[in-house]
Amino acid sequence: MRIGVELKEIPSKWFSVVPDLGFTVPPLMSQSGYPVSYHDLASLAPSSIIDQELDKVTREIPIPGEVSSAYADWRPTSLFRADRLEKTLDTPARIFFKYEGTDITGGHEMNTAVPQAYYAAKDKGVKCMVTATANGEWGISLAAACNRFGLECKVYMVRSNYEQKPQGRYVMELLGAEVIASPGNTTRTGKKILAENPSSPGTIAIALSEAFEYAQTKDDTKFAWGTVMNHVLLHQSIIGLESRQQLQKAGVRPDIIIGAVSGGSGFGGLILPFFREREQKPRVIAVETSVAPSLSKGRYAYDYGDAEGLFPMLKMYTLGHSFVPPGIIAGGMRYHGISPLISALYKEKQIEAKTYTQHQAFEAAVGFARSEGLIASPETAYAIKAVIDEALICRGKKERKNILFLFDANSNLDIVAFKEFVDGALQEQLTPDDDISLALSKLPQIPE
Amino acid sequence: MRIGVELKEIPSKWFSVVPDLGFTVPPLMSQSGYPVSYHDLASLAPSSIIDQELDKVTREIPIPGEVSSAYADWRPTSLFRADRLEKTLDTPARIFFKYEGTDITGGHEMNTAVPQAYYAAKDKGVKCMVTATANGEWGISLAAACNRFGLECKVYMVRSNYEQKPQGRYVMELLGAEVIASPGNTTRTGKKILAENPSSPGTIAIALSEAFEYAQTKDDTKFAWGTVMNHVLLHQSIIGLESRQQLQKAGVRPDIIIGAVSGGSGFGGLILPFFREREQKPRVIAVETSVAPSLSKGRYAYDYGDAEGLFPMLKMYTLGHSFVPPGIIAGGMRYHGISPLISALYKEKQIEAKTYTQHQAFEAAVGFARSEGLIASPETAYAIKAVIDEALICRGKKERKNILFLFDANSNLDIVAFKEFVDGALQEQLTPDDDISLALSKLPQIPE
């Protein structure tokens, strides 16, 4: 049941929680052990993006008119009440979800792709944006956003996805982007990896290194981050800002907020605007996949964001930048770290973390689809599992809690995986604790 | 650029153009040559659906509350202006499109699936709906609608699609529907076809016969039509009703309205509410595929809607119910006939028809995707080709016409076909005139 679609307007400002936190989020760190400055990022990112990334004092940042106009093509997105799921579960809890499946790419990534392309196009001499993607959702969004602002787009796509799940690639190419399998022979990083392992299937961390290296060598090209970074969470705050307004209009205060975390962009976008309020903070649950439990089993430490250590270091809950989890359908959730902002909130015990296996998540998503008629992305499947568990606790305790979760994307690229799950052909995956210990032993050594 | 999303409410009544036409649409005909009565359809369709099908006098039919609530999950849909396409084409024409790609199935079919399932669930003893589908878009919608109203759903899916393009099948199954490859051994029709040709790939007309036969033999099962019939166009009128309001709000009167026609449901839904006005009727163009040009090369005659002649006969532009066109990606457009209502409008010269080849359509859709960032369904691709041609005529004549077209669905199930087209691997298809002549020679003989 859709509620709260009737927002008169889209929020005019993004929201940054940083000034309100009451504690300091450790800064990005260069390899030489100094906090990263504007200068260190200047060759990589659009100037306004660097300003936003490093800004620690501004609570509200105006959304530029052209970005707002683009947002208006699909925003405000709808807030739904999962009333049929509530009935199926026979729970007194009320379940709400923010539905980010309506933009042209079917996911939430356009919220940050659009401003990144907009700011890049404003910078003098910039003609191209480059990024890394796994399944393709993020790459599709950047391709569409570049298209809108007259930029070329170049995407390094994890080779195993490029070859085995090419639908996302086809969409990017159709939108005019150049898609390159990673690792490949066009970068030093790619050549090095292929020399070690000619049949390397790639990881998102490797693809990030390749894209980052490419951006460093091209004056007319800027790198675009799809998640993790402060500016990405800033842009995604539009999700939570709208949700708050829509719930307020419906007279609802959320008791529990739930989202799946990959790098933390959709999750952060949903929850952070609820941290503005000093009182009655909701319980917040970050849901991880059991194969890559950065918050639950990782270490809070400085680590690289990419495989080769070309990125600045980030203080985050990490499994180690060399960590390679088994393949799961929710490819983005295999990333070794979590946004520094989300990591700091977890360190401060302001949010909780839960892990579920791939099978647990898919089973929940199938139940949801049969109740609500919507097939969730594999990432959202994890969130749904946590939602169902909380709703069942409410049933046991006869508590009428309000649960809000993020439906981050549709499953357009992943229907076959659902079929395999229903047929019993989708493998469960586990990560041995030793793999995590090994990767953690390879964390970069820097003064803390 | 999205405009007119801010409709306060969804129209509360469907619109039937029949009383306003000024001429009579020939009725459905039984095989014995008599107009079909309520009684003839009673075992097949929900009672309210039969009433709506046969009603020739009521101009406005209230939308039931539960259907309205379901519509509110995705309606009103957005009206967009294709301003970036206009710039690419350098045309003074203004191009608008009604975007039906936002419902949970990504297409317009839910507009009629929901009321059909609603009415079926209200009829005593009905537990199941059955239908036929090609790619699966219609079957997915019916599965989702049945799911919502607690009905089982059974879908006969054209075997070639079932086997070669199974994504639509997976979605239906995920939503809880039973999907059966057609032709198959569960019906007399299926057995007969397989006896003649054990490797028959099936057609939608065969699948319709099987579904129809199944419904006839089961007291607790009703058949659902996805297109062609009056009641389907009635339900789809919500598209045109919203479009009119949205354009009026924007101060725009459409000069040309364009839509692709398969059976005519989306097209009819868009255009018919504009026929209410006695003055300044817009030019209307129905776009057909050159492999199945029912309006352009068919005969206006009574013919069966299905392969085996189990349906009542319909007076329509038809290529003959035995007509089997070559395979094209826009599977629905291969159907041999066109809705009697649309056929009658064409006969009365109130609408025009145009045909394009598959390659022409895909080329137009790729250009559209690169301008507007939206990948259209293969059906909508045909409409876009006609839109571009009209916009270029406007450029030549320096005319600022307002063009409205129907974006009937997203291309979630057909990305691979676009990739093949871009790579030059998608075959162009042609229908020899002799094939049409042969099928037309097999039209049923009845007194006219």
PDB file of N, CA, C and O in Angstrom, chain A residues 183-208:
ATOM      1  N   PRO A 183      40.194  -7.839 -14.126  1.00  0.00           N
ATOM      2  CA  PRO A 183      41.405  -7.179 -14.600  1.00  0.00           C
ATOM      3  C   PRO A 183      41.599  -7.303 -16.104  1.00  0.00           C
ATOM      4  O   PRO A 183      41.171  -8.279 -16.714  1.00  0.00           O
ATOM      5  N   GLY A 184      42.263  -6.291 -16.666  1.00  0.00           N
ATOM      6  CA  GLY A 184      42.540  -6.295 -18.097  1.00  0.00           C
ATOM      7  C   GLY A 184      43.906  -5.695 -18.359  1.00  0.00           C
ATOM      8  O   GLY A 184      44.580  -5.246 -17.433  1.00  0.00           O
ATOM      9  N   ASN A 185      44.289  -5.660 -19.630  1.00  0.00           N
ATOM     10  CA  ASN A 185      45.661  -5.262 -19.954  1.00  0.00           C
ATOM     11  C   ASN A 185      45.848  -3.770 -20.193  1.00  0.00           C
ATOM     12  O   ASN A 185      46.882  -3.347 -20.699  1.00  0.00           O
ATOM     13  N   THR A 186      44.841  -2.970 -19.837  1.00  0.00           N
ATOM     14  CA  THR A 186      44.965  -1.537 -20.132  1.00  0.00           C
ATOM     15  C   THR A 186      45.552  -0.734 -18.979  1.00  0.00           C
ATOM     16  O   THR A 186      45.788   0.455 -19.116  1.00  0.00           O
ATOM     17  N   THR A 187      45.758  -1.376 -17.813  1.00  0.00           N
ATOM     18  CA  THR A 187      46.340  -0.637 -16.676  1.00  0.00           C
ATOM     19  C   THR A 187      47.498  -1.438 -16.090  1.00  0.00           C
ATOM     20  O   THR A 187      47.574  -2.658 -16.266  1.00  0.00           O
ATOM     21  N   ARG A 188      48.358  -0.741 -15.343  1.00  0.00           N
ATOM     22  CA  ARG A 188      49.453  -1.434 -14.645  1.00  0.00           C
ATOM     23  C   ARG A 188      48.876  -2.453 -13.666  1.00  0.00           C
ATOM     24  O   ARG A 188      49.326  -3.587 -13.580  1.00  0.00           O
ATOM     25  N   THR A 189      47.842  -2.019 -12.915  1.00  0.00           N
ATOM     26  CA  THR A 189      47.203  -2.910 -11.953  1.00  0.00           C
ATOM     27  C   THR A 189      46.683  -4.174 -12.617  1.00  0.00           C
ATOM     28  O   THR A 189      46.931  -5.295 -12.162  1.00  0.00           O
ATOM     29  N   GLY A 190      45.963  -3.987 -13.710  1.00  0.00           N
ATOM     30  CA  GLY A 190      45.397  -5.120 -14.417  1.00  0.00           C
ATOM     31  C   GLY A 190      46.467  -6.074 -14.908  1.00  0.00           C
ATOM     32  O   GLY A 190      46.354  -7.307 -14.764  1.00  0.00           O
ATOM     33  N   LYS A 191      47.526  -5.499 -15.490  1.00  0.00           N
ATOM     34  CA  LYS A 191      48.620  -6.337 -16.000  1.00  0.00           C
ATOM     35  C   LYS A 191      49.267  -7.129 -14.870  1.00  0.00           C
ATOM     36  O   LYS A 191      49.568  -8.315 -15.020  1.00  0.00           O
ATOM     37  N   LYS A 192      49.462  -6.474 -13.731  1.00  0.00           N
ATOM     38  CA  LYS A 192      50.107  -7.135 -12.592  1.00  0.00           C
ATOM     39  C   LYS A 192      49.251  -8.320 -12.107  1.00  0.00           C
ATOM     40  O   LYS A 192      49.752  -9.426 -11.906  1.00  0.00           O
ATOM     41  N   ILE A 193      47.956  -8.077 -11.974  1.00  0.00           N
ATOM     42  CA  ILE A 193      47.061  -9.137 -11.493  1.00  0.00           C
ATOM     43  C   ILE A 193      47.040 -10.299 -12.483  1.00  0.00           C
ATOM     44  O   ILE A 193      47.115 -11.469 -12.100  1.00  0.00           O
ATOM     45  N   LEU A 194      46.974  -9.969 -13.778  1.00  0.00           N
ATOM     46  CA  LEU A 194      46.911 -11.026 -14.789  1.00  0.00           C
ATOM     47  C   LEU A 194      48.220 -11.809 -14.861  1.00  0.00           C
ATOM     48  O   LEU A 194      48.218 -13.005 -15.157  1.00  0.00           O
ATOM     49  N   ALA A 195      49.317 -11.133 -14.586  1.00  0.00           N
ATOM     50  CA  ALA A 195      50.593 -11.846 -14.570  1.00  0.00           C
ATOM     51  C   ALA A 195      50.613 -12.875 -13.445  1.00  0.00           C
ATOM     52  O   ALA A 195      51.129 -13.986 -13.608  1.00  0.00           O
ATOM     53  N   GLU A 196      50.025 -12.502 -12.299  1.00  0.00           N
ATOM     54  CA  GLU A 196      49.959 -13.438 -11.170  1.00  0.00           C
ATOM     55  C   GLU A 196      48.952 -14.550 -11.433  1.00  0.00           C
ATOM     56  O   GLU A 196      49.150 -15.693 -11.048  1.00  0.00           O
ATOM     57  N   ASN A 197      47.838 -14.185 -12.042  1.00  0.00           N
ATOM     58  CA  ASN A 197      46.750 -15.140 -12.255  1.00  0.00           C
ATOM     59  C   ASN A 197      46.016 -14.811 -13.551  1.00  0.00           C
ATOM     60  O   ASN A 197      45.073 -14.023 -13.558  1.00  0.00           O
ATOM     61  N   PRO A 198      46.438 -15.434 -14.653  1.00  0.00           N
ATOM     62  CA  PRO A 198      45.872 -15.096 -15.972  1.00  0.00           C
ATOM     63  C   PRO A 198      44.362 -15.305 -16.048  1.00  0.00           C
ATOM     64  O   PRO A 198      43.697 -14.731 -16.901  1.00  0.00           O
ATOM     65  N   SER A 199      43.816 -16.160 -15.169  1.00  0.00           N
ATOM     66  CA  SER A 199      42.362 -16.382 -15.249  1.00  0.00           C
ATOM     67  C   SER A 199      41.638 -15.714 -14.076  1.00  0.00           C
ATOM     68  O   SER A 199      40.553 -16.142 -13.677  1.00  0.00           O
ATOM     69  N   SER A 200      42.220 -14.671 -13.521  1.00  0.00           N
ATOM     70  CA  SER A 200      41.587 -13.973 -12.398  1.00  0.00           C
ATOM     71  C   SER A 200      40.171 -13.509 -12.756  1.00  0.00           C
ATOM     72  O   SER A 200      39.966 -12.852 -13.779  1.00  0.00           O
ATOM     73  N   PRO A 201      39.175 -13.856 -11.916  1.00  0.00           N
ATOM     74  CA  PRO A 201      37.806 -13.409 -12.180  1.00  0.00           C
ATOM     75  C   PRO A 201      37.593 -11.955 -11.778  1.00  0.00           C
ATOM     76  O   PRO A 201      36.565 -11.377 -12.083  1.00  0.00           O
ATOM     77  N   GLY A 202      38.571 -11.371 -11.094  1.00  0.00           N
ATOM     78  CA  GLY A 202      38.436  -9.979 -10.662  1.00  0.00           C
ATOM     79  C   GLY A 202      37.648  -9.832  -9.382  1.00  0.00           C
ATOM     80  O   GLY A 202      36.971 -10.760  -8.929  1.00  0.00           O
ATOM     81  N   THR A 203      37.789  -8.662  -8.776  1.00  0.00           N
ATOM     82  CA  THR A 203      36.950  -8.273  -7.621  1.00  0.00           C
ATOM     83  C   THR A 203      36.651  -6.799  -7.799  1.00  0.00           C
ATOM     84  O   THR A 203      37.294  -6.112  -8.601  1.00  0.00           O
ATOM     85  N   ILE A 204      35.716  -6.314  -7.026  1.00  0.00           N
ATOM     86  CA  ILE A 204      35.403  -4.885  -7.133  1.00  0.00           C
ATOM     87  C   ILE A 204      36.597  -4.064  -6.671  1.00  0.00           C
ATOM     88  O   ILE A 204      36.871  -2.985  -7.199  1.00  0.00           O
ATOM     89  N   ALA A 205      37.366  -4.587  -5.706  1.00  0.00           N
ATOM     90  CA  ALA A 205      38.537  -3.847  -5.224  1.00  0.00           C
ATOM     91  C   ALA A 205      39.602  -3.710  -6.315  1.00  0.00           C
ATOM     92  O   ALA A 205      40.272  -2.683  -6.420  1.00  0.00           O
ATOM     93  N   ILE A 206      39.744  -4.729  -7.147  1.00  0.00           N
ATOM     94  CA  ILE A 206      40.679  -4.654  -8.278  1.00  0.00           C
ATOM     95  C   ILE A 206      40.164  -3.671  -9.325  1.00  0.00           C
ATOM     96  O   ILE A 206      40.908  -2.827  -9.834  1.00  0.00           O
ATOM     97  N   ALA A 207      38.883  -3.777  -9.637  1.00  0.00           N
ATOM     98  CA  ALA A 207      38.294  -2.879 -10.636  1.00  0.00           C
ATOM     99  C   ALA A 207      38.426  -1.424 -10.187  1.00  0.00           C
ATOM    100  O   ALA A 207      38.678  -0.520 -10.996  1.00  0.00           O
ATOM    101  N   LEU A 208      38.277  -1.192  -8.877  1.00  0.00           N
ATOM    102  CA  LEU A 208      38.449   0.164  -8.340  1.00  0.00           C
ATOM    103  C   LEU A 208      39.880   0.650  -8.572  1.00  0.00           C
ATOM    104  O   LEU A 208      40.096   1.800  -8.980  1.00  0.00           O
TER     105      LEU A 208
END
